[in-house]
mmCIF file of C-alpha atoms in Angstrom:
data_model
loop_
_atom_site.group_PDB
_atom_site.id
_atom_site.type_symbol
_atom_site.label_atom_id
_atom_site.label_comp_id
_atom_site.label_asym_id
_atom_site.label_seq_id
_atom_site.Cartn_x
_atom_site.Cartn_y
_atom_site.Cartn_z
ATOM 1 C CA MET A 1 74.633 -135.041 75.554
ATOM 2 C CA ALA A 2 71.908 -132.681 74.253
ATOM 3 C CA ASP A 3 68.297 -133.401 75.088
ATOM 4 C CA PRO A 4 66.586 -134.852 71.887
ATOM 5 C CA HIS A 5 63.276 -133.379 72.838
ATOM 6 C CA ARG A 6 64.817 -129.981 73.184
ATOM 7 C CA LYS A 7 66.299 -130.237 69.676
ATOM 8 C CA ARG A 8 62.893 -131.020 68.177
ATOM 9 C CA VAL A 9 61.381 -128.035 69.866
ATOM 10 C CA VAL A 10 64.097 -125.724 68.579
ATOM 11 C CA LEU A 11 63.750 -127.186 65.059
ATOM 12 C CA VAL A 12 59.955 -126.734 65.030
ATOM 13 C CA LEU A 13 60.343 -123.103 66.334
ATOM 14 C CA ARG A 14 62.829 -122.387 63.588
ATOM 15 C CA ILE A 15 60.425 -123.776 60.894
ATOM 16 C CA VAL A 16 57.619 -121.735 62.305
ATOM 17 C CA MET A 17 59.757 -118.568 62.182
ATOM 18 C CA VAL A 18 60.755 -119.257 58.614
ATOM 19 C CA ILE A 19 57.017 -119.755 57.687
ATOM 20 C CA VAL A 20 56.074 -116.585 59.448
ATOM 21 C CA LEU A 21 58.841 -114.699 57.776
ATOM 22 C CA LEU A 22 57.712 -116.021 54.368
ATOM 23 C CA LEU A 23 54.080 -115.043 55.095
ATOM 24 C CA ILE A 24 55.256 -111.504 56.094
ATOM 25 C CA ILE A 25 57.211 -111.253 52.871
ATOM 26 C CA ALA A 26 54.269 -112.576 50.844
ATOM 27 C CA LEU A 27 51.802 -110.094 52.563
ATOM 28 C CA ALA A 28 54.258 -107.208 51.916
ATOM 29 C CA GLY A 29 54.517 -108.183 48.306
ATOM 30 C CA LEU A 30 50.670 -108.223 47.983
ATOM 31 C CA ILE A 31 50.391 -104.822 49.600
ATOM 32 C CA PHE A 32 53.039 -103.510 47.316
ATOM 33 C CA MET A 33 51.323 -104.815 44.205
ATOM 34 C CA TYR A 34 47.984 -103.429 45.286
ATOM 35 C CA LEU A 35 49.389 -100.013 45.857
ATOM 36 C CA MET A 36 51.099 -100.070 42.526
ATOM 37 C CA ASN A 37 48.041 -101.232 40.697
ATOM 38 C CA HIS A 38 45.825 -98.730 42.491
ATOM 39 C CA GLY A 39 48.282 -95.936 41.633
ATOM 40 C CA ASN A 40 48.433 -96.961 37.918
ATOM 41 C CA LYS A 41 44.626 -97.165 37.760
ATOM 42 C CA LYS A 42 44.249 -93.769 39.282
ATOM 43 C CA LYS A 43 46.777 -92.311 36.820
ATOM 44 C CA ALA A 44 45.035 -93.982 33.834
ATOM 45 C CA GLU A 45 41.733 -92.576 35.005
ATOM 46 C CA GLU A 46 43.252 -89.084 35.323
ATOM 47 C CA ASP A 47 44.822 -89.444 31.831
ATOM 48 C CA SER A 48 41.582 -90.432 30.317
ATOM 49 C CA THR A 49 39.218 -88.214 32.239
ATOM 50 C CA VAL A 50 36.503 -86.676 30.035
ATOM 51 C CA THR A 51 33.733 -84.324 30.922
ATOM 52 C CA GLY A 52 31.139 -85.890 28.624
ATOM 53 C CA ALA A 53 30.079 -89.378 27.499
ATOM 54 C CA ASP A 54 31.300 -90.539 24.112
ATOM 55 C CA PHE A 55 28.165 -89.885 22.118
ATOM 56 C CA SER A 56 29.819 -89.594 18.768
ATOM 57 C CA LYS A 57 29.512 -93.286 18.252
ATOM 58 C CA VAL A 58 25.842 -93.609 19.355
ATOM 59 C CA GLU A 59 23.775 -95.202 16.519
ATOM 60 C CA ASP A 60 20.025 -95.135 16.105
ATOM 61 C CA GLY A 61 18.363 -97.386 18.619
ATOM 62 C CA ASP A 62 21.371 -97.582 20.961
ATOM 63 C CA GLU A 63 20.835 -97.004 24.594
ATOM 64 C CA ILE A 64 22.234 -93.559 25.629
ATOM 65 C CA ALA A 65 24.971 -93.825 28.212
ATOM 66 C CA ASP A 66 24.285 -92.916 31.903
ATOM 67 C CA ILE A 67 26.136 -89.653 32.374
ATOM 68 C CA SER A 68 25.025 -88.951 35.901
ATOM 69 C CA GLY A 69 28.155 -90.203 37.438
ATOM 70 C CA MET A 70 30.573 -88.531 35.066
ATOM 71 C CA ASN A 71 33.369 -86.440 36.434
ATOM 72 C CA ILE A 72 32.501 -82.760 36.005
ATOM 73 C CA VAL A 73 35.585 -80.591 35.319
ATOM 74 C CA PRO A 74 35.558 -77.375 37.456
ATOM 75 C CA ASN A 75 34.976 -74.113 35.720
ATOM 76 C CA GLY A 76 38.156 -72.727 34.235
ATOM 77 C CA ASP A 77 39.675 -76.261 33.730
ATOM 78 C CA ALA A 78 37.761 -77.176 30.652
ATOM 79 C CA ALA A 79 38.697 -80.423 28.900
ATOM 80 C CA ILE A 80 36.924 -81.560 25.725
ATOM 81 C CA SER A 81 36.700 -85.274 25.235
ATOM 82 C CA LYS A 82 38.956 -86.448 22.445
ATOM 83 C CA ASP A 83 35.915 -88.232 20.937
ATOM 84 C CA SER A 84 33.721 -85.156 20.936
ATOM 85 C CA TRP A 85 32.941 -83.228 17.803
ATOM 86 C CA MET A 86 34.363 -80.201 19.565
ATOM 87 C CA SER A 87 37.759 -81.833 19.862
ATOM 88 C CA GLY A 88 40.234 -79.742 18.017
ATOM 89 C CA LYS A 89 38.094 -76.688 18.188
ATOM 90 C CA LYS A 90 39.073 -73.633 20.236
ATOM 91 C CA ILE A 91 37.431 -72.798 23.518
ATOM 92 C CA TYR A 92 37.547 -69.045 23.651
ATOM 93 C CA LYS A 93 38.364 -67.573 27.038
ATOM 94 C CA PRO A 94 37.869 -63.876 26.677
ATOM 95 C CA GLU A 95 39.423 -61.764 29.409
ATOM 96 C CA ARG A 96 39.318 -58.104 30.417
ATOM 97 C CA THR A 97 42.322 -56.001 29.500
ATOM 98 C CA ASP A 98 43.534 -52.517 30.485
ATOM 99 C CA SER A 99 41.665 -51.269 27.358
ATOM 100 C CA THR A 100 38.316 -52.990 28.024
ATOM 101 C CA ILE A 101 35.546 -50.374 28.277
ATOM 102 C CA SER A 102 33.130 -51.103 31.074
ATOM 103 C CA LEU A 103 29.917 -49.185 30.502
ATOM 104 C CA PRO A 104 27.906 -47.892 33.465
ATOM 105 C CA ALA A 105 24.491 -49.390 34.247
ATOM 106 C CA ALA A 106 21.827 -48.551 31.697
ATOM 107 C CA ASP A 107 19.786 -45.434 32.505
ATOM 108 C CA LEU A 108 16.352 -46.576 31.298
ATOM 109 C CA SER A 109 14.524 -43.631 32.830
ATOM 110 C CA VAL A 110 14.854 -41.663 29.504
ATOM 111 C CA PHE A 111 12.943 -44.584 27.790
ATOM 112 C CA GLN A 112 10.349 -45.039 30.535
ATOM 113 C CA GLN A 113 7.322 -44.242 28.395
ATOM 114 C CA ALA A 114 8.446 -46.400 25.606
ATOM 115 C CA ILE A 115 9.036 -49.215 28.069
ATOM 116 C CA GLU A 116 5.541 -48.775 29.595
ATOM 117 C CA ASP A 117 4.053 -48.868 26.064
ATOM 118 C CA THR A 118 5.396 -52.432 25.672
ATOM 119 C CA GLU A 119 3.294 -53.502 28.723
ATOM 120 C CA GLY A 120 6.138 -55.740 30.008
ATOM 121 C CA ALA A 121 6.513 -57.748 26.825
ATOM 122 C CA ASP A 122 8.159 -57.380 23.444
ATOM 123 C CA GLY A 123 5.778 -54.877 21.777
ATOM 124 C CA SER A 124 7.982 -54.325 18.706
ATOM 125 C CA LYS A 125 6.240 -53.401 15.432
ATOM 126 C CA PRO A 126 7.731 -53.294 11.948
ATOM 127 C CA GLU A 127 7.508 -49.491 11.858
ATOM 128 C CA ASP A 128 9.639 -49.305 14.944
ATOM 129 C CA GLY A 129 12.641 -50.176 12.707
ATOM 130 C CA GLU A 130 12.097 -47.217 10.269
ATOM 131 C CA SER A 131 14.170 -44.159 10.669
ATOM 132 C CA LYS A 132 10.950 -42.040 11.111
ATOM 133 C CA GLY A 133 9.144 -44.537 13.360
ATOM 134 C CA PRO A 134 7.969 -43.798 16.905
ATOM 135 C CA TRP A 135 11.470 -44.298 18.329
ATOM 136 C CA GLU A 136 12.496 -41.115 16.671
ATOM 137 C CA ASP A 137 10.485 -39.228 19.394
ATOM 138 C CA VAL A 138 12.903 -40.444 22.103
ATOM 139 C CA THR A 139 16.285 -39.899 20.384
ATOM 140 C CA LEU A 140 16.469 -36.553 22.000
ATOM 141 C CA SER A 141 19.021 -34.223 20.284
ATOM 142 C CA LEU A 142 21.774 -36.806 20.101
ATOM 143 C CA ASN A 143 22.883 -38.769 16.950
ATOM 144 C CA SER A 144 21.076 -42.049 16.456
ATOM 145 C CA VAL A 145 21.718 -45.110 14.459
ATOM 146 C CA GLU A 146 19.057 -45.480 11.724
ATOM 147 C CA GLY A 147 16.228 -44.470 14.048
ATOM 148 C CA SER A 148 17.553 -46.124 17.142
ATOM 149 C CA MET A 149 17.794 -44.405 20.527
ATOM 150 C CA ASN A 150 21.296 -45.767 21.229
ATOM 151 C CA TYR A 151 22.912 -42.321 20.737
ATOM 152 C CA SER A 152 25.857 -44.057 19.148
ATOM 153 C CA ALA A 153 28.195 -42.437 16.587
ATOM 154 C CA PRO A 154 31.042 -44.323 14.909
ATOM 155 C CA GLY A 155 34.279 -44.046 16.983
ATOM 156 C CA ASP A 156 32.505 -42.633 20.058
ATOM 157 C CA PRO A 157 31.941 -45.505 22.524
ATOM 158 C CA VAL A 158 30.943 -43.026 25.233
ATOM 159 C CA LYS A 159 27.656 -42.513 23.448
ATOM 160 C CA THR A 160 26.902 -46.225 23.665
ATOM 161 C CA GLN A 161 26.374 -45.748 27.437
ATOM 162 C CA GLN A 162 22.700 -45.201 26.574
ATOM 163 C CA MET A 163 22.126 -48.441 24.820
ATOM 164 C CA THR A 164 18.994 -50.024 26.227
ATOM 165 C CA SER A 165 20.292 -53.537 26.869
ATOM 166 C CA THR A 166 21.156 -53.993 30.548
ATOM 167 C CA TYR A 167 23.872 -56.603 29.895
ATOM 168 C CA MET A 168 26.337 -56.648 27.086
ATOM 169 C CA ILE A 169 29.718 -58.122 25.957
ATOM 170 C CA LEU A 170 31.747 -57.552 22.893
ATOM 171 C CA VAL A 171 34.538 -60.084 22.445
ATOM 172 C CA ASP A 172 37.501 -59.830 19.967
ATOM 173 C CA LEU A 173 37.855 -63.555 19.046
ATOM 174 C CA ASP A 174 41.346 -63.055 17.552
ATOM 175 C CA ASP A 175 43.013 -61.977 20.733
ATOM 176 C CA GLU A 176 40.271 -63.286 23.139
ATOM 177 C CA SER A 177 39.853 -59.873 24.778
ATOM 178 C CA ILE A 178 36.713 -58.247 26.041
ATOM 179 C CA VAL A 179 36.489 -55.087 24.024
ATOM 180 C CA ALA A 180 33.530 -53.640 25.924
ATOM 181 C CA GLU A 181 31.073 -54.898 28.423
ATOM 182 C CA ARG A 182 28.170 -54.074 30.710
ATOM 183 C CA GLU A 183 27.601 -56.445 33.628
ATOM 184 C CA CYS A 184 28.731 -59.252 31.328
ATOM 185 C CA GLU A 185 29.364 -61.755 34.158
ATOM 186 C CA LYS A 186 25.988 -61.379 35.898
ATOM 187 C CA VAL A 187 24.079 -64.715 35.912
ATOM 188 C CA VAL A 188 20.763 -64.131 34.124
ATOM 189 C CA SER A 189 18.213 -65.928 32.029
ATOM 190 C CA PRO A 190 19.346 -66.491 28.432
ATOM 191 C CA ALA A 191 15.830 -67.023 27.079
ATOM 192 C CA SER A 192 15.910 -68.546 23.599
ATOM 193 C CA MET A 193 19.551 -67.933 23.144
ATOM 194 C CA THR A 194 19.506 -71.272 24.923
ATOM 195 C CA LYS A 195 18.795 -72.824 21.472
ATOM 196 C CA ILE A 196 22.412 -72.129 20.480
ATOM 197 C CA MET A 197 23.415 -74.556 23.168
ATOM 198 C CA THR A 198 20.737 -76.846 21.957
ATOM 199 C CA VAL A 199 22.000 -77.154 18.386
ATOM 200 C CA LEU A 200 25.638 -77.231 19.632
ATOM 201 C CA THR A 201 24.722 -80.224 21.714
ATOM 202 C CA ALA A 202 22.705 -81.842 18.932
ATOM 203 C CA ARG A 203 25.754 -81.682 16.742
ATOM 204 C CA GLU A 204 27.281 -84.395 18.883
ATOM 205 C CA PHE A 205 24.714 -86.789 17.423
ATOM 206 C CA ILE A 206 24.219 -85.281 13.985
ATOM 207 C CA ASP A 207 26.511 -84.926 10.951
ATOM 208 C CA GLU A 208 25.818 -84.373 7.287
ATOM 209 C CA SER A 209 24.874 -87.996 6.733
ATOM 210 C CA LYS A 210 21.877 -87.765 9.212
ATOM 211 C CA LEU A 211 20.271 -84.581 7.910
ATOM 212 C CA ASP A 212 17.759 -86.583 5.870
ATOM 213 C CA ASP A 213 16.763 -88.768 8.790
ATOM 214 C CA THR A 214 13.186 -88.226 9.861
ATOM 215 C CA PHE A 215 11.469 -87.645 13.149
ATOM 216 C CA VAL A 216 7.725 -87.795 13.889
ATOM 217 C CA ILE A 217 6.384 -84.826 15.840
ATOM 218 C CA THR A 218 4.340 -85.909 18.804
ATOM 219 C CA THR A 219 1.317 -84.450 20.499
ATOM 220 C CA GLU A 220 3.458 -84.113 23.626
ATOM 221 C CA ILE A 221 5.719 -81.704 21.693
ATOM 222 C CA THR A 222 2.917 -79.516 20.376
ATOM 223 C CA ASP A 223 1.203 -79.515 23.720
ATOM 224 C CA TYR A 224 4.443 -78.269 25.384
ATOM 225 C CA VAL A 225 4.599 -75.506 22.798
ATOM 226 C CA ASP A 226 0.989 -74.487 23.457
ATOM 227 C CA ASP A 227 1.224 -74.746 27.299
ATOM 228 C CA ASN A 228 4.377 -72.619 27.435
ATOM 229 C CA ASP A 229 3.312 -70.166 24.713
ATOM 230 C CA CYS A 230 6.484 -70.806 22.808
ATOM 231 C CA SER A 231 7.384 -69.735 19.291
ATOM 232 C CA ALA A 232 7.179 -72.541 16.765
ATOM 233 C CA VAL A 233 7.839 -73.589 13.304
ATOM 234 C CA GLY A 234 4.277 -74.847 13.068
ATOM 235 C CA PHE A 235 4.763 -78.522 12.796
ATOM 236 C CA LEU A 236 1.707 -80.675 13.513
ATOM 237 C CA PRO A 237 1.358 -83.974 15.399
ATOM 238 C CA GLY A 238 2.238 -86.842 13.248
ATOM 239 C CA ASP A 239 4.405 -84.814 10.880
ATOM 240 C CA GLU A 240 7.434 -86.730 9.626
ATOM 241 C CA VAL A 241 10.067 -84.011 9.390
ATOM 242 C CA THR A 242 13.723 -84.153 8.558
ATOM 243 C CA VAL A 243 16.577 -83.499 10.979
ATOM 244 C CA ARG A 244 17.531 -80.638 8.574
ATOM 245 C CA ASP A 245 14.200 -79.120 9.263
ATOM 246 C CA LEU A 246 14.629 -79.537 12.944
ATOM 247 C CA LEU A 247 18.040 -77.832 12.961
ATOM 248 C CA TYR A 248 17.019 -74.813 10.860
ATOM 249 C CA GLY A 249 13.640 -74.612 12.583
ATOM 250 C CA THR A 250 15.268 -74.407 16.000
ATOM 251 C CA ILE A 251 17.313 -71.296 15.016
ATOM 252 C CA LEU A 252 15.577 -69.234 12.299
ATOM 253 C CA PRO A 253 12.018 -68.885 13.856
ATOM 254 C CA SER A 254 13.244 -70.049 17.226
ATOM 255 C CA GLY A 255 10.955 -72.967 17.059
ATOM 256 C CA ALA A 256 10.316 -74.873 20.308
ATOM 257 C CA ASP A 257 8.715 -77.714 18.392
ATOM 258 C CA ALA A 258 11.925 -78.123 16.386
ATOM 259 C CA ALA A 259 14.142 -77.990 19.388
ATOM 260 C CA LEU A 260 12.124 -80.545 21.238
ATOM 261 C CA GLY A 261 12.167 -82.758 18.225
ATOM 262 C CA LEU A 262 15.859 -82.428 18.039
ATOM 263 C CA ALA A 263 16.238 -83.411 21.695
ATOM 264 C CA GLU A 264 14.053 -86.444 21.310
ATOM 265 C CA TYR A 265 15.627 -87.501 18.020
ATOM 266 C CA CYS A 266 19.087 -87.425 19.735
ATOM 267 C CA CYS A 267 18.419 -88.791 23.117
ATOM 268 C CA GLY A 268 14.893 -90.080 23.271
ATOM 269 C CA ASP A 269 13.624 -87.499 25.685
ATOM 270 C CA GLN A 270 14.256 -83.896 26.636
ATOM 271 C CA GLN A 271 15.723 -84.539 30.093
ATOM 272 C CA THR A 272 18.443 -86.896 28.896
ATOM 273 C CA PHE A 273 19.364 -84.441 26.218
ATOM 274 C CA VAL A 274 19.486 -81.549 28.846
ATOM 275 C CA ASP A 275 21.863 -83.740 30.864
ATOM 276 C CA VAL A 276 24.166 -83.917 27.850
ATOM 277 C CA MET A 277 23.848 -80.089 27.438
ATOM 278 C CA ASN A 278 25.135 -79.573 30.810
ATOM 279 C CA GLU A 279 28.028 -82.043 30.167
ATOM 280 C CA LYS A 280 28.914 -79.742 27.180
ATOM 281 C CA VAL A 281 28.742 -76.827 29.504
ATOM 282 C CA ALA A 282 31.306 -78.455 31.741
ATOM 283 C CA GLU A 283 33.473 -79.422 28.731
ATOM 284 C CA LEU A 284 33.510 -75.599 27.876
ATOM 285 C CA GLY A 285 34.469 -74.755 31.514
ATOM 286 C CA LEU A 286 31.254 -72.886 32.199
ATOM 287 C CA SER A 287 29.498 -75.023 34.869
ATOM 288 C CA GLU A 288 29.905 -72.570 37.665
ATOM 289 C CA THR A 289 27.700 -69.974 36.071
ATOM 290 C CA ALA A 290 25.832 -71.824 33.185
ATOM 291 C CA HIS A 291 23.094 -74.449 33.568
ATOM 292 C CA PHE A 292 20.197 -75.579 31.427
ATOM 293 C CA THR A 293 16.920 -77.200 32.370
ATOM 294 C CA ASN A 294 15.217 -77.270 29.001
ATOM 295 C CA VAL A 295 16.138 -77.010 25.351
ATOM 296 C CA VAL A 296 13.797 -74.076 24.512
ATOM 297 C CA GLY A 297 14.727 -71.354 27.011
ATOM 298 C CA VAL A 298 11.421 -71.412 28.823
ATOM 299 C CA TYR A 299 12.117 -69.446 32.083
ATOM 300 C CA ASN A 300 13.325 -71.520 35.019
ATOM 301 C CA GLU A 301 15.309 -70.128 37.871
ATOM 302 C CA ASP A 302 17.802 -72.917 37.354
ATOM 303 C CA LEU A 303 18.306 -72.125 33.687
ATOM 304 C CA HIS A 304 20.880 -69.409 33.568
ATOM 305 C CA CYS A 305 24.231 -68.281 32.203
ATOM 306 C CA THR A 306 26.189 -65.016 31.690
ATOM 307 C CA MET A 307 26.675 -62.888 28.564
ATOM 308 C CA LYS A 308 30.308 -64.077 28.708
ATOM 309 C CA ASP A 309 29.226 -67.726 28.758
ATOM 310 C CA MET A 310 26.906 -67.251 25.803
ATOM 311 C CA ALA A 311 29.704 -65.556 23.818
ATOM 312 C CA ILE A 312 31.912 -68.698 24.485
ATOM 313 C CA ILE A 313 29.046 -71.045 23.417
ATOM 314 C CA LEU A 314 28.441 -69.106 20.171
ATOM 315 C CA GLY A 315 32.222 -68.918 19.631
ATOM 316 C CA MET A 316 32.338 -72.742 19.619
ATOM 317 C CA ALA A 317 29.259 -73.074 17.405
ATOM 318 C CA VAL A 318 30.432 -70.796 14.584
ATOM 319 C CA GLN A 319 33.642 -72.939 14.242
ATOM 320 C CA ASP A 320 31.627 -75.775 12.822
ATOM 321 C CA ASP A 321 30.521 -75.550 9.173
ATOM 322 C CA LEU A 322 27.075 -77.102 9.698
ATOM 323 C CA LEU A 323 26.113 -75.033 12.763
ATOM 324 C CA ARG A 324 27.621 -71.897 11.117
ATOM 325 C CA ASP A 325 25.318 -72.394 8.122
ATOM 326 C CA VAL A 326 22.304 -72.881 10.373
ATOM 327 C CA LEU A 327 23.087 -69.720 12.406
ATOM 328 C CA SER A 328 23.838 -67.578 9.335
ATOM 329 C CA LYS A 329 20.917 -68.701 7.127
ATOM 330 C CA ARG A 330 18.601 -65.778 6.460
ATOM 331 C CA THR A 331 15.732 -67.798 4.999
ATOM 332 C CA TYR A 332 15.041 -71.542 4.796
ATOM 333 C CA VAL A 333 12.097 -73.459 3.391
ATOM 334 C CA THR A 334 11.042 -76.642 5.181
ATOM 335 C CA GLU A 335 11.056 -79.865 3.294
ATOM 336 C CA ILE A 336 7.805 -80.874 4.736
ATOM 337 C CA THR A 337 4.823 -79.271 2.875
ATOM 338 C CA TYR A 338 1.226 -78.597 3.685
ATOM 339 C CA GLU A 339 -1.123 -78.662 0.717
ATOM 340 C CA GLU A 340 -4.194 -78.297 2.894
ATOM 341 C CA LEU A 341 -2.681 -75.179 4.516
ATOM 342 C CA ASP A 342 -1.776 -73.667 1.150
ATOM 343 C CA LEU A 343 1.871 -74.297 1.733
ATOM 344 C CA PRO A 344 2.666 -76.605 -1.190
ATOM 345 C CA ASP A 345 6.335 -75.611 -1.187
ATOM 346 C CA GLY A 346 6.824 -75.709 2.545
ATOM 347 C CA ILE A 347 7.055 -73.199 5.421
ATOM 348 C CA GLU A 348 9.360 -70.307 4.760
ATOM 349 C CA LEU A 349 11.415 -69.496 7.913
ATOM 350 C CA SER A 350 13.289 -66.360 8.450
ATOM 351 C CA ASN A 351 16.080 -65.187 10.757
ATOM 352 C CA TRP A 352 14.685 -61.726 11.328
ATOM 353 C CA PHE A 353 17.654 -60.423 13.263
ATOM 354 C CA LEU A 354 19.948 -60.922 10.185
ATOM 355 C CA ARG A 355 17.318 -59.690 7.752
ATOM 356 C CA ARG A 356 16.766 -56.520 9.877
ATOM 357 C CA ILE A 357 20.357 -55.735 10.481
ATOM 358 C CA GLU A 358 21.815 -56.450 6.992
ATOM 359 C CA ASP A 359 21.015 -53.018 5.631
ATOM 360 C CA LYS A 360 22.432 -50.992 8.500
ATOM 361 C CA PRO A 361 25.840 -49.302 7.867
ATOM 362 C CA MET A 362 28.473 -51.067 9.887
ATOM 363 C CA PRO A 363 32.225 -51.699 9.645
ATOM 364 C CA GLY A 364 31.623 -55.203 8.427
ATOM 365 C CA ASN A 365 29.042 -57.892 8.180
ATOM 366 C CA CYS A 366 26.887 -59.571 10.885
ATOM 367 C CA VAL A 367 27.187 -63.251 9.795
ATOM 368 C CA ALA A 368 25.313 -65.243 12.365
ATOM 369 C CA ALA A 369 22.799 -64.521 15.063
ATOM 370 C CA LYS A 370 20.105 -65.811 17.447
ATOM 371 C CA THR A 371 17.562 -63.864 19.398
ATOM 372 C CA GLY A 372 15.533 -64.572 22.629
ATOM 373 C CA PHE A 373 12.745 -63.294 24.667
ATOM 374 C CA VAL A 374 10.909 -64.192 27.921
ATOM 375 C CA ASP A 375 9.481 -61.639 30.342
ATOM 376 C CA GLU A 376 12.103 -62.401 32.957
ATOM 377 C CA ALA A 377 14.987 -61.886 30.523
ATOM 378 C CA GLY A 378 13.693 -59.168 28.225
ATOM 379 C CA CYS A 379 14.858 -59.201 24.613
ATOM 380 C CA CYS A 380 18.258 -60.773 24.079
ATOM 381 C CA ALA A 381 20.517 -61.505 21.127
ATOM 382 C CA ALA A 382 23.873 -63.070 20.321
ATOM 383 C CA SER A 383 25.660 -62.295 17.034
ATOM 384 C CA TYR A 384 28.860 -63.118 15.192
ATOM 385 C CA PHE A 385 30.481 -60.281 13.170
ATOM 386 C CA GLU A 386 33.256 -60.217 10.548
ATOM 387 C CA ALA A 387 34.793 -56.813 10.379
ATOM 388 C CA ASN A 388 36.276 -55.085 7.332
ATOM 389 C CA ASN A 389 39.635 -54.949 9.192
ATOM 390 C CA GLY A 390 39.719 -58.776 9.055
ATOM 391 C CA LYS A 391 38.908 -59.307 12.667
ATOM 392 C CA ARG A 392 36.109 -61.368 14.125
ATOM 393 C CA TYR A 393 33.797 -60.460 16.978
ATOM 394 C CA ILE A 394 30.959 -61.809 19.030
ATOM 395 C CA CYS A 395 28.316 -59.545 20.757
ATOM 396 C CA VAL A 396 25.751 -60.734 23.270
ATOM 397 C CA THR A 397 23.177 -58.506 24.775
ATOM 398 C CA GLY A 398 20.441 -59.052 27.369
ATOM 399 C CA ASN A 399 17.256 -57.367 28.737
ATOM 400 C CA ALA A 400 16.447 -54.791 26.079
ATOM 401 C CA PHE A 401 12.728 -53.897 26.131
ATOM 402 C CA SER A 402 11.984 -54.760 22.535
ATOM 403 C CA SER A 403 13.461 -56.918 19.711
ATOM 404 C CA TRP A 404 14.130 -53.764 17.693
ATOM 405 C CA ARG A 405 16.079 -52.354 20.638
ATOM 406 C CA ALA A 406 18.162 -55.548 20.853
ATOM 407 C CA ILE A 407 18.925 -55.389 17.182
ATOM 408 C CA TYR A 408 19.927 -51.768 17.219
ATOM 409 C CA ASP A 409 22.007 -52.228 20.324
ATOM 410 C CA HIS A 410 24.192 -54.667 18.224
ATOM 411 C CA VAL A 411 24.420 -52.093 15.484
ATOM 412 C CA SER A 412 25.444 -49.525 17.992
ATOM 413 C CA VAL A 413 28.016 -51.739 19.624
ATOM 414 C CA TYR A 414 29.583 -52.692 16.278
ATOM 415 C CA ARG A 415 29.686 -49.163 15.005
ATOM 416 C CA SER A 416 31.022 -47.736 18.224
ATOM 417 C CA PHE A 417 33.791 -50.179 19.111
ATOM 418 C CA ILE A 418 35.062 -51.613 15.818
ATOM 419 C CA PRO A 419 37.337 -49.420 13.702
ATOM 420 C CA GLU A 420 36.677 -49.308 9.998
ATOM 421 C CA SER A 421 40.143 -50.502 9.083
#
């Protein structure tokens, strides 16, 4: 006869084994569910990854989202947020081809006296743009373009080797090729071409319905302009100006007061707006070479990009009707008026690049443009060109020694590299 005590022990052990087995099964189930949920969450995050915060839905008075922890997409893997105003727009990725013309480094020795005469700054004068102005003395015996010393003749790109800009890129937007370049991927200061990125970023917050919104110019803004010797529209502390005035004022006269006003209108302060600018840089796939530290273009060693980067930035901006109008406007009169300054109709602003280039014979029309200058960058310019042959181009140049030189370099590039038909 079996021992009753032994039976009880065996029964208890069996029950314990069953319980342990059930616990193991339950634990395995929990682990499996955790792994599944984690995997799904990771996939969902990857599917919804954006490189910038959703600012398109930010209303006046709303707190701006913290973007410091956003996932930055590496250069070359650009991904525009589906909620961004840029969604649906083309990110141009111009590449070199077998037919790309790479110009040798600029030989500025032939212009040394003219460079010295500028005393390290933009010493351009109106007479410099006239065909019989002082630049005529240094055109040597080669053909020039309307008084320039670029030695450029239509259809002869070799002669463009003597253009004065140290850096240059000409992009064919239709096939995304680099037609011609000179050190176009060197990281340099973009000076006030920065403001193209400023208005491109501001577009995330501004549409046609907000152009009549107003912003009050602060003493801090005018002090910043004065302290950094910036170009300005001429707004005064306390002025209540429209967003429209801020947009056009940022581009046409390269107004730092307008650019700072835009930044504060959109984000409350310049630094937060700059953070958004750099998020947009990442969305465009340019974060390895392009970075901004202010909205004006005031020199900072951490504010930089390449000529190629700026071509991509301008290529995005001209796809938008509002920004295209801002960048292509030759003159604009502010809505704010100053009776006491004898400006009862407002301040007349001009895009002098467009006004100076429009009468130069070229195989098409220069539609939009923005210039820039700081000592460390020389005179820079970015322009959008629609050719008679139906093609579209962007040219960006850097480090010419006067604003006239920058303008004529664009004339030279367009005449030299773009066929008439």
